[in-house]
CSV table of C-alpha atoms and ligand atoms in Angstrom, one decimal:
chain,number,residue,atom,x,y,z
A,18,MET,CA,-0.3,-0.1,-0.3
A,19,ALA,CA,1.8,3.4,-1.3
A,20,ASP,CA,-0.7,5.9,0.4
A,21,GLY,CA,-4.2,5.0,2.3
A,22,ASP,CA,-6.4,3.8,5.4
A,23,CYS,CA,-5.9,1.1,7.4
A,24,ASP,CA,-7.6,1.0,10.8
A,25,VAL,CA,-4.0,0.7,13.1
A,26,LEU,CA,-0.9,2.3,12.2
A,27,ILE,CA,2.4,1.3,14.2
A,28,ALA,CA,5.3,3.5,14.3
A,29,GLY,CA,8.6,1.5,15.2
A,30,GLY,CA,8.8,-2.6,13.5
A,31,GLY,CA,10.6,-3.5,16.4
A,32,PRO,CA,10.0,-6.3,18.4
A,33,VAL,CA,6.8,-4.9,20.2
A,34,GLY,CA,5.5,-3.1,16.9
A,35,GLY,CA,6.1,-5.9,14.6
A,36,LEU,CA,4.5,-8.9,17.2
A,37,LEU,CA,1.6,-6.0,17.6
A,38,ALA,CA,1.1,-6.0,13.7
A,39,ALA,CA,1.0,-9.8,13.0
A,40,ALA,CA,-1.6,-9.9,15.8
A,41,LEU,CA,-3.7,-7.4,14.8
A,42,ALA,CA,-3.8,-8.7,11.2
A,43,GLN,CA,-4.3,-12.7,12.8
A,44,ALA,CA,-7.9,-11.2,14.3
A,45,GLY,CA,-8.8,-9.6,11.0
A,46,LEU,CA,-7.4,-5.5,10.9
A,47,THR,CA,-5.3,-3.7,8.4
A,48,VAL,CA,-2.5,-2.6,9.4
A,49,THR,CA,0.5,-0.1,8.3
A,50,VAL,CA,3.9,-0.3,10.5
A,51,VAL,CA,6.4,2.8,9.5
A,52,GLU,CA,10.0,1.8,10.5
A,53,VAL,CA,12.8,3.9,10.3
A,54,ALA,CA,15.6,1.1,9.5
A,55,THR,CA,15.7,-1.3,6.9
A,56,PRO,CA,14.4,-4.8,7.5
A,57,GLU,CA,17.7,-5.9,6.6
A,58,VAL,CA,19.9,-4.1,8.7
A,59,LEU,CA,17.7,-5.0,11.7
A,60,GLY,CA,18.0,-8.4,11.0
A,61,ARG,CA,21.5,-9.0,10.4
A,62,PRO,CA,24.2,-11.4,12.3
A,63,GLY,CA,25.6,-10.1,14.8
A,64,ALA,CA,24.0,-6.4,14.6
A,65,ASP,CA,22.8,-6.8,18.2
A,66,PRO,CA,24.7,-9.3,20.2
A,67,ARG,CA,22.1,-8.9,23.0
A,68,ALA,CA,21.3,-12.0,24.6
A,69,ILE,CA,16.9,-11.6,24.7
A,70,ALA,CA,15.3,-13.8,27.9
A,71,VAL,CA,12.0,-14.5,26.3
A,72,SER,CA,9.8,-15.8,29.2
A,73,TYR,CA,7.1,-18.7,28.9
A,74,SER,CA,4.0,-16.6,28.9
A,75,SER,CA,5.6,-14.4,25.9
A,76,ARG,CA,6.9,-17.6,24.3
A,77,ARG,CA,2.7,-18.5,24.0
A,78,ALA,CA,2.1,-15.7,22.3
A,79,ILE,CA,5.0,-15.2,20.2
A,80,GLY,CA,3.9,-18.7,19.1
A,81,ALA,CA,-0.3,-17.6,19.2
A,82,VAL,CA,1.1,-15.2,16.0
A,83,GLY,CA,3.2,-17.3,14.1
A,84,ALA,CA,6.1,-15.8,14.9
A,85,TRP,CA,8.3,-18.5,16.4
A,86,ASP,CA,9.0,-21.4,14.6
A,87,GLY,CA,11.2,-18.3,12.5
A,88,MET,CA,13.4,-18.0,16.4
A,89,ALA,CA,12.6,-21.5,17.3
A,90,ALA,CA,16.2,-22.9,15.9
A,91,ALA,CA,18.3,-20.4,17.2
A,92,ALA,CA,17.0,-20.3,21.1
A,93,GLY,CA,18.1,-21.4,24.0
A,94,ALA,CA,16.1,-23.6,26.6
A,95,ILE,CA,16.3,-21.7,30.4
A,96,LEU,CA,15.4,-25.5,32.1
A,97,ASP,CA,17.4,-23.9,35.5
A,98,ILE,CA,18.3,-20.4,37.1
A,99,ARG,CA,21.2,-19.9,39.4
A,100,VAL,CA,21.8,-17.0,41.2
A,101,THR,CA,24.4,-15.8,43.6
A,102,ASP,CA,25.7,-13.0,45.4
A,103,ALA,CA,29.5,-12.5,44.1
A,104,SER,CA,31.9,-15.0,46.1
A,105,SER,CA,29.3,-16.0,48.6
A,106,PRO,CA,28.5,-19.6,49.1
A,107,LEU,CA,24.8,-19.0,49.5
A,108,PHE,CA,22.3,-18.7,46.5
A,109,LEU,CA,18.9,-19.4,45.1
A,110,HIS,CA,18.3,-22.0,42.8
A,111,TYR,CA,14.8,-22.3,40.4
A,112,ASP,CA,14.2,-25.6,38.8
A,113,HIS,CA,11.8,-26.0,36.0
A,114,ARG,CA,11.0,-29.0,37.4
A,115,GLU,CA,9.0,-27.9,40.1
A,116,VAL,CA,6.5,-25.7,38.2
A,117,GLY,CA,6.2,-28.5,35.2
A,118,ASP,CA,7.7,-29.7,32.4
A,119,HIS,CA,8.2,-26.9,30.6
A,120,PRO,CA,11.5,-24.5,30.5
A,121,LEU,CA,11.2,-21.6,32.7
A,122,GLY,CA,11.6,-19.3,28.8
A,123,TRP,CA,14.0,-19.0,26.3
A,124,ILE,CA,17.1,-17.2,25.4
A,125,VAL,CA,17.3,-15.7,21.9
A,126,PRO,CA,19.6,-13.7,20.1
A,127,ALA,CA,18.4,-9.8,19.5
A,128,PRO,CA,18.5,-10.6,15.4
A,129,ASP,CA,16.6,-13.9,15.5
A,130,LEU,CA,14.2,-11.8,17.5
A,131,ARG,CA,13.8,-9.6,15.4
A,132,ARG,CA,14.2,-10.8,12.1
A,133,ALA,CA,11.6,-13.8,12.4
A,134,ILE,CA,9.4,-11.2,13.7
A,135,LEU,CA,10.3,-8.7,10.6
A,136,GLU,CA,9.1,-12.1,8.6
A,137,ARG,CA,6.0,-12.7,10.4
A,138,MET,CA,5.2,-9.4,9.3
A,139,ARG,CA,5.6,-9.6,5.4
A,140,ALA,CA,4.3,-12.4,4.8
A,141,ASP,CA,0.3,-11.1,6.1
A,142,PRO,CA,-0.9,-9.4,3.6
A,143,ALA,CA,-3.1,-7.1,6.1
A,144,VAL,CA,0.5,-5.6,7.2
A,145,SER,CA,1.8,-3.3,5.2
A,146,LEU,CA,5.5,-2.4,6.2
A,147,LEU,CA,6.9,0.9,5.4
A,148,ALA,CA,10.5,0.8,5.7
A,149,PRO,CA,12.7,2.8,5.1
A,150,ALA,CA,10.5,5.5,6.5
A,151,ARG,CA,9.8,8.1,9.1
A,152,ILE,CA,6.6,10.2,10.4
A,153,ARG,CA,7.2,13.5,9.6
A,154,ARG,CA,3.7,14.7,10.8
A,155,LEU,CA,0.7,12.9,12.9
A,156,GLU,CA,-2.4,14.6,13.1
A,157,ARG,CA,-5.1,13.0,15.7
A,158,SER,CA,-8.5,14.2,15.8
A,159,SER,CA,-12.0,13.2,17.2
A,160,ARG,CA,-12.1,11.1,14.3
A,161,ARG,CA,-9.3,9.3,13.0
A,162,VAL,CA,-5.5,9.8,13.0
A,163,GLU,CA,-3.2,11.0,10.0
A,164,ALA,CA,0.4,10.4,9.3
A,165,GLU,CA,2.2,12.5,6.7
A,166,LEU,CA,5.6,10.2,5.8
A,167,GLU,CA,8.7,12.1,5.0
A,168,ASP,CA,8.8,10.5,1.5
A,169,GLY,CA,5.1,12.6,0.9
A,170,ARG,CA,2.8,9.5,1.3
A,171,THR,CA,-0.3,9.8,3.7
A,172,VAL,CA,-1.5,7.3,6.0
A,173,ARG,CA,-4.6,7.8,8.0
A,174,ALA,CA,-5.7,5.1,10.7
A,175,ALA,CA,-8.5,5.2,13.8
A,176,LEU,CA,-5.3,4.4,15.9
A,177,ALA,CA,-1.9,5.1,16.1
A,178,VAL,CA,0.0,3.3,18.3
A,179,ALA,CA,3.8,4.2,19.5
A,180,ALA,CA,6.2,1.5,19.7
A,181,ASP,CA,9.5,3.3,17.8
A,182,GLY,CA,11.2,2.6,21.3
A,183,ARG,CA,12.8,4.7,23.9
A,184,ASP,CA,13.5,7.8,22.3
A,185,SER,CA,10.2,7.7,20.8
A,186,ALA,CA,9.6,10.2,18.3
A,187,THR,CA,5.9,9.9,18.4
A,188,ARG,CA,5.4,9.7,22.0
A,189,ASP,CA,7.2,13.5,22.1
A,190,GLY,CA,5.8,14.4,19.7
A,191,ALA,CA,2.8,13.9,21.0
A,192,GLY,CA,3.4,15.8,24.2
A,193,LEU,CA,3.0,12.9,26.6
A,194,ARG,CA,5.9,13.7,28.9
A,195,ILE,CA,8.6,10.8,30.0
A,196,ILE,CA,9.7,10.7,33.6
A,197,ARG,CA,14.0,8.8,33.4
A,198,ARG,CA,16.1,7.8,36.0
A,199,ASP,CA,20.1,7.4,34.6
A,200,TYR,CA,22.0,4.6,35.8
A,201,ALA,CA,25.4,5.9,34.9
A,202,GLU,CA,25.4,2.1,34.7
A,203,SER,CA,25.4,0.5,31.2
A,204,GLY,CA,24.9,-3.4,30.2
A,205,ILE,CA,28.1,-5.0,27.9
A,206,VAL,CA,26.6,-7.6,25.5
A,207,CYS,CA,28.4,-10.6,23.3
A,208,VAL,CA,28.0,-13.9,22.8
A,209,ILE,CA,31.0,-16.4,23.8
A,210,ALA,CA,31.3,-20.4,22.2
A,211,HIS,CA,32.2,-22.9,25.5
A,212,GLN,CA,34.1,-26.0,25.4
A,213,HIS,CA,31.5,-27.4,27.9
A,214,PRO,CA,27.6,-27.7,27.6
A,215,HIS,CA,25.0,-25.2,29.8
A,216,HIS,CA,22.7,-27.8,30.3
A,217,GLY,CA,20.5,-25.1,30.2
A,218,VAL,CA,21.6,-23.0,33.1
A,219,ALA,CA,21.2,-19.4,33.5
A,220,HIS,CA,23.5,-17.5,35.9
A,221,GLU,CA,22.6,-14.4,37.7
A,222,CYS,CA,25.6,-13.1,39.2
A,223,PHE,CA,25.7,-9.6,41.4
A,224,LEU,CA,29.6,-8.4,41.4
A,225,PRO,CA,29.9,-5.8,42.7
A,226,ALA,CA,29.6,-3.5,40.0
A,227,GLY,CA,26.7,-4.5,38.8
A,228,PRO,CA,24.4,-8.0,38.1
A,229,PHE,CA,26.6,-10.2,35.6
A,230,ALA,CA,24.1,-12.7,33.9
A,231,ILE,CA,25.6,-16.2,31.4
A,232,LEU,CA,22.2,-17.1,29.2
A,233,PRO,CA,22.4,-20.3,27.9
A,234,LEU,CA,21.7,-19.9,23.9
A,235,ALA,CA,21.4,-22.9,21.3
A,236,GLY,CA,23.9,-24.9,21.4
A,237,ASP,CA,27.4,-25.0,23.2
A,238,ARG,CA,26.8,-20.7,23.3
A,239,SER,CA,26.0,-18.8,25.8
A,240,GLY,CA,24.8,-14.4,25.8
A,241,ILE,CA,26.3,-12.3,28.1
A,242,VAL,CA,24.9,-9.5,29.8
A,243,TRP,CA,27.4,-7.4,32.2
A,244,THR,CA,26.6,-4.5,33.6
A,245,GLU,CA,29.5,-2.0,34.5
A,246,ARG,CA,29.8,1.6,35.5
A,247,ARG,CA,29.7,3.9,31.9
A,248,ASP,CA,32.7,4.8,31.2
A,249,LEU,CA,34.6,1.4,32.2
A,250,ALA,CA,32.1,0.0,29.8
A,251,ALA,CA,33.2,1.6,26.8
A,252,ALA,CA,36.6,1.3,27.6
A,253,LEU,CA,36.2,-2.6,28.5
A,254,CYS,CA,35.0,-2.4,25.1
A,255,GLY,CA,37.9,-0.6,23.4
A,256,LEU,CA,40.7,-3.2,24.4
A,257,ASP,CA,41.3,-5.6,21.9
A,258,ASP,CA,39.9,-9.3,21.2
A,259,GLU,CA,41.9,-10.6,23.3
A,260,ALA,CA,42.5,-8.2,26.8
A,261,PHE,CA,38.9,-8.5,26.2
A,262,LEU,CA,38.3,-12.1,26.5
A,263,ALA,CA,40.9,-12.1,29.6
A,264,GLU,CA,38.6,-9.8,31.5
A,265,LEU,CA,35.0,-11.2,30.4
A,266,SER,CA,37.0,-15.4,31.5
A,267,ARG,CA,37.7,-13.7,35.1
A,268,ARG,CA,34.4,-13.1,35.4
A,269,VAL,CA,32.8,-15.9,34.2
A,270,GLY,CA,35.1,-18.5,36.2
A,271,GLY,CA,36.3,-22.1,34.8
A,272,PHE,CA,33.0,-23.8,34.5
A,273,LEU,CA,32.1,-23.7,30.8
A,274,GLY,CA,36.1,-24.8,30.1
A,275,GLU,CA,37.8,-23.0,27.7
A,276,ILE,CA,35.7,-19.5,26.1
A,277,ARG,CA,35.7,-17.4,23.0
A,278,LEU,CA,34.2,-14.7,21.2
A,279,GLU,CA,31.4,-15.1,18.8
A,280,GLY,CA,31.2,-11.8,17.2
A,281,ALA,CA,30.8,-7.9,18.2
A,282,ARG,CA,30.1,-6.6,21.3
A,283,PHE,CA,28.4,-3.3,22.3
A,284,HIS,CA,27.5,-1.3,25.4
A,285,HIS,CA,24.3,0.0,26.2
A,286,PRO,CA,23.4,2.7,28.1
A,287,LEU,CA,21.2,1.9,31.1
A,288,SER,CA,18.4,3.8,32.2
A,289,LEU,CA,14.9,3.3,34.1
A,290,HIS,CA,11.9,6.1,32.0
A,291,TRP,CA,8.5,5.8,32.1
A,292,ALA,CA,5.7,7.4,30.6
A,293,GLU,CA,2.8,9.6,32.5
A,294,THR,CA,0.9,8.2,31.1
A,295,MET,CA,0.6,5.3,28.4
A,296,ILE,CA,-2.6,7.2,25.9
A,297,GLY,CA,-3.3,10.1,24.3
A,298,ARG,CA,-5.9,11.2,21.4
A,299,ARG,CA,-6.5,7.7,19.4
A,300,LEU,CA,-2.5,7.0,20.6
A,301,ALA,CA,-1.4,4.4,22.6
A,302,LEU,CA,2.2,3.4,24.0
A,303,VAL,CA,3.8,0.6,24.1
A,304,GLY,CA,7.2,-1.2,24.7
A,305,ASP,CA,9.7,1.3,25.7
A,306,ALA,CA,8.0,4.0,24.0
A,307,ALA,CA,6.0,3.8,27.6
A,308,HIS,CA,8.7,1.9,30.2
A,309,GLY,CA,12.2,1.4,29.9
A,310,MET,CA,13.9,-1.1,33.0
A,311,HIS,CA,17.1,-1.9,34.1
A,312,PRO,CA,18.3,-5.7,32.1
A,313,ILE,CA,18.8,-7.3,36.0
A,314,ALA,CA,14.9,-8.8,35.4
A,315,GLY,CA,14.9,-9.5,31.8
A,316,GLN,CA,11.8,-8.1,31.5
A,317,GLY,CA,11.9,-4.8,29.1
A,318,MET,CA,10.6,-7.0,26.3
A,319,ASN,CA,8.7,-9.4,28.2
A,320,MET,CA,6.8,-6.3,29.4
A,321,GLY,CA,6.2,-4.5,26.1
A,322,ILE,CA,5.3,-8.0,25.2
A,323,ARG,CA,2.5,-8.0,27.8
A,324,ASP,CA,1.2,-4.4,27.0
A,325,ILE,CA,0.4,-5.4,23.5
A,326,CYS,CA,-1.7,-8.8,24.3
A,327,ALA,CA,-3.9,-6.3,26.4
A,328,LEU,CA,-4.1,-4.0,23.5
A,329,ALA,CA,-4.8,-6.4,21.0
A,330,GLU,CA,-7.6,-7.9,23.1
A,331,VAL,CA,-9.2,-4.8,24.0
A,332,VAL,CA,-9.3,-3.8,19.9
A,333,VAL,CA,-10.1,-7.0,18.5
A,334,ASP,CA,-12.9,-7.2,20.9
A,335,ALA,CA,-14.0,-3.2,20.4
A,336,ALA,CA,-13.5,-4.1,16.2
A,337,ARG,CA,-16.3,-7.5,16.5
A,338,LEU,CA,-18.7,-5.7,18.8
A,339,GLY,CA,-18.6,-2.9,15.8
A,340,LEU,CA,-17.1,-0.2,18.2
A,341,ASP,CA,-14.1,3.0,17.8
A,342,ILE,CA,-10.9,0.9,18.1
A,343,GLY,CA,-9.4,4.2,18.8
A,344,SER,CA,-11.7,5.4,21.3
A,345,ALA,CA,-11.6,6.7,24.7
A,346,ASP,CA,-13.1,4.3,26.4
A,347,VAL,CA,-11.0,1.3,24.7
A,348,LEU,CA,-7.6,3.5,25.2
A,349,GLU,CA,-8.9,4.0,29.2
A,350,ARG,CA,-9.4,-0.3,29.5
A,351,TYR,CA,-5.7,-1.2,27.4
A,352,GLN,CA,-4.4,2.0,30.3
A,353,ARG,CA,-6.0,0.2,33.4
A,354,TRP,CA,-5.1,-2.8,32.8
A,355,ARG,CA,-1.3,-2.4,32.1
A,356,ARG,CA,-0.5,0.3,34.5
A,357,PHE,CA,-0.2,-1.6,37.5
A,358,ASP,CA,1.4,-4.2,36.5
A,359,THR,CA,4.6,-2.1,34.5
A,360,MET,CA,5.0,0.2,38.0
A,361,LEU,CA,5.4,-2.9,39.8
A,362,MET,CA,8.2,-4.5,37.5
A,363,LEU,CA,9.7,-1.1,37.4
A,364,GLY,CA,9.3,-1.0,41.2
A,365,VAL,CA,10.8,-4.5,41.1
A,366,THR,CA,13.7,-3.9,38.7
A,367,ASP,CA,15.3,-1.0,40.4
A,368,SER,CA,15.0,-2.1,43.8
A,369,LEU,CA,16.6,-5.2,42.8
A,370,ASP,CA,19.7,-3.0,41.2
A,371,ARG,CA,19.8,-0.7,44.6
A,372,LEU,CA,19.8,-3.6,46.4
A,373,PHE,CA,22.2,-5.5,44.8
A,374,SER,CA,24.4,-3.0,44.1
A,375,ASN,CA,24.8,-2.0,48.1
A,376,ALA,CA,28.6,-3.0,49.1
A,377,ILE,CA,27.5,-1.8,53.1
A,378,GLY,CA,28.7,-5.3,55.3
A,379,PRO,CA,25.0,-5.4,56.9
A,380,VAL,CA,23.3,-5.1,53.6
A,381,ARG,CA,25.4,-7.8,51.2
A,382,LEU,CA,24.4,-10.3,54.8
A,383,ALA,CA,20.9,-9.2,54.6
A,384,ARG,CA,20.3,-10.2,50.7
A,385,ARG,CA,22.9,-12.9,50.9
A,386,LEU,CA,20.7,-14.6,53.7
A,387,GLY,CA,17.7,-13.4,52.0
A,388,LEU,CA,18.9,-15.6,49.1
A,389,ALA,CA,18.8,-18.9,51.1
A,390,ALA,CA,16.1,-18.6,52.9
A,391,VAL,CA,14.1,-18.1,49.9
A,392,ASN,CA,16.2,-21.0,48.6
A,393,ARG,CA,15.2,-23.5,51.2
A,394,LEU,CA,11.0,-22.1,50.9
A,395,PRO,CA,9.5,-24.0,48.1
A,396,PRO,CA,6.1,-22.0,47.9
A,397,ALA,CA,8.5,-19.2,47.6
A,398,ARG,CA,10.9,-20.2,45.3
A,399,ARG,CA,7.5,-21.8,42.8
A,400,PHE,CA,6.1,-17.6,43.3
A,401,LEU,CA,9.1,-15.8,42.3
A,402,MET,CA,9.3,-18.2,38.9
A,403,ARG,CA,5.5,-17.8,38.2
A,404,HIS,CA,6.2,-14.5,37.9
A,405,ALA,CA,9.4,-15.1,35.6
A,406,MET,CA,8.0,-17.1,33.8
A,407,GLY,CA,4.9,-14.5,33.3
A,408,LEU,CA,2.1,-16.3,34.6
A,409,ALA,CA,1.4,-13.9,37.7
A,410,GLY,CA,-2.0,-11.5,37.3
A,411,ASP,CA,-4.9,-11.1,34.8
A,412,LEU,CA,-3.5,-12.5,31.4
A,413,PRO,CA,-4.9,-11.4,28.1
A,414,ARG,CA,-5.8,-14.4,25.6
A,415,LEU,CA,-2.4,-14.0,23.4
A,416,LEU,CA,0.0,-14.9,26.7
A,417,ARG,CA,-2.6,-18.2,26.8
A,418,GLY,CA,-1.5,-19.0,23.8
A,419,GLN,CA,-4.8,-18.8,22.3
A,420,ARG,CA,-5.1,-16.2,19.1
A,421,PRO,CA,-6.1,-12.7,19.9
B,11,LIG,C1,21.6,-4.7,27.9
B,11,LIG,C2,20.1,-4.9,27.7
B,11,LIG,C3,19.8,-6.3,27.8
B,11,LIG,C4,18.1,-6.7,28.0
B,11,LIG,N1,17.8,-8.3,28.0
B,11,LIG,C5,16.5,-8.1,27.8
B,11,LIG,C6,16.0,-9.7,28.6
B,11,LIG,O1,17.0,-10.7,28.1
B,11,LIG,N2,14.2,-9.7,28.2
B,11,LIG,C7,13.5,-8.7,27.6
B,11,LIG,O2,12.2,-9.2,27.9
B,11,LIG,N3,14.2,-7.4,27.5
B,11,LIG,C8,15.4,-6.9,27.4
B,11,LIG,N4,15.7,-6.2,27.1
B,11,LIG,C9,14.9,-4.9,26.6
B,11,LIG,C10,14.6,-5.1,25.3
B,11,LIG,O3,15.8,-4.7,24.6
B,11,LIG,C11,13.7,-4.1,24.9
B,11,LIG,O4,12.7,-4.0,26.3
B,11,LIG,C12,13.5,-4.0,23.5
B,11,LIG,O5,14.0,-4.2,22.8
B,11,LIG,C13,12.2,-3.4,23.7
B,11,LIG,O6,11.6,-3.3,22.1
B,11,LIG,P1,10.7,-2.3,21.5
B,11,LIG,O7,10.1,-3.0,20.0
B,11,LIG,O8,9.5,-1.4,22.6
B,11,LIG,O9,12.0,-1.0,21.0
B,11,LIG,P2,12.5,-1.3,20.4
B,11,LIG,O10,13.2,-2.6,20.2
B,11,LIG,O11,13.8,-0.1,20.2
B,11,LIG,O12,11.9,-1.2,18.6
B,11,LIG,C14,11.4,-0.1,17.9
B,11,LIG,C15,11.5,0.0,16.7
B,11,LIG,O13,11.2,1.2,16.2
B,11,LIG,C16,12.6,1.5,15.6
B,11,LIG,N5,12.1,3.3,15.7
B,11,LIG,C17,13.3,4.3,16.3
B,11,LIG,N6,12.4,5.7,16.2
B,11,LIG,C18,11.4,5.3,15.5
B,11,LIG,C19,10.7,6.3,14.7
B,11,LIG,N7,10.7,7.8,14.3
B,11,LIG,N8,9.5,6.2,13.8
B,11,LIG,C20,9.3,4.8,13.0
B,11,LIG,N9,10.5,3.5,13.9
B,11,LIG,C21,11.1,3.9,14.1
B,11,LIG,C22,13.8,1.6,15.8
B,11,LIG,O14,14.3,1.3,14.4
B,11,LIG,C23,13.0,-0.6,16.1
B,11,LIG,O15,12.6,-1.0,15.1
B,11,LIG,C24,17.4,-5.5,27.2
B,11,LIG,C25,18.2,-4.2,26.9
B,11,LIG,C26,19.0,-4.1,27.0
B,11,LIG,C27,19.6,-2.8,27.1
């Protein structure tokens, strides 16, 4: 479609915007996605060495919209999670067998995730993917939205969705304010290949500089998410491969045998932000456009997937009843569904970061004892596992693995 009308206009074809497009199209709505990058750049192997933890319920939603098969071969199942505090012998261990016979989640390389979602969008005739393209002007009236693109095309829709990431131009252009807290830390990400198998165990070690995660990918490979002070992260990434690998090996330890780097390494500045409201006139914010959090719990994208599952459900329900899908009532229902869950996760990730980066002796002792105490309490362990798997709360149909 060059110019034209559709039901929903989505700015941003990343994982969150792309999954929303696929879900709405599956339910019979027409969608236009405007994405600034070319699909080739977004899905190029190694373009972003981030390994993304996909929760059990997010995996169900990705499967329900038909995008899982395209990434399954690259995904590593998380069977166990082991949480440790620096060199303390006390630890917390989650075993998937305590909650069922399925993995707790999966680790997927970011480019594979993006590529599979892009392919899913491109295969659907109800989705028009305009990429590369950018919205120059977005007008939202009481009857519809109209977007003028930089290349002169015009798109009209009943509802606009901002899925254009943490620096969302759509959100800012609509005057929706965000609150931001800078962590002065960066997350170094890279992929390693190793001599010994990981056995599906995800390791989260709280080092003095911040959390250090080793995440099981398919085969004998793992994704690293390593938090460091921002200036140090830049300096570490600037080291040559041998020196960087030496620093990395010191933190990984010897349990995976010999390790080597696969591809590039990046460092992402970490911050916390949330929009004062997730909705405006005929506009909804989803994913990082609405909220961003510390990757300490691997929940940023999972929260975005929860957003789009709720939004898809309220929009599809309204469409089936012949109601206006961009009306204030529909958008209010979306905001009510998502607001509390989002604020809770932002609070939890922020508190975890503060607690585990605190070097004061009594605090350190208390948290180590806390880890060990939870480890000895099966009901507490199961409660936390169900949260990490995304099974807590009022789940939209997609998160239960049903069609939108
Ligand atoms: C180090 C690190 C590790 C992480 N690990 C995890 C994890 O394990 N699990 C997890 O759930 N989350 C994790 N996250 C968070 C996760 O990466 C994000 O929450 C997720 O990428 C958000 O997806 P999104 O689609 O909302 O935004 P993005 O991924 O930022 O996608 C936005 C899209 O919009 C496009 N765009 C930007 N501007 C415009 C515009 N003006 N017009 C049109 N298009 C535009 C971009 O090109 C992009 O394709 C991690 C984050 C970091 C930094």
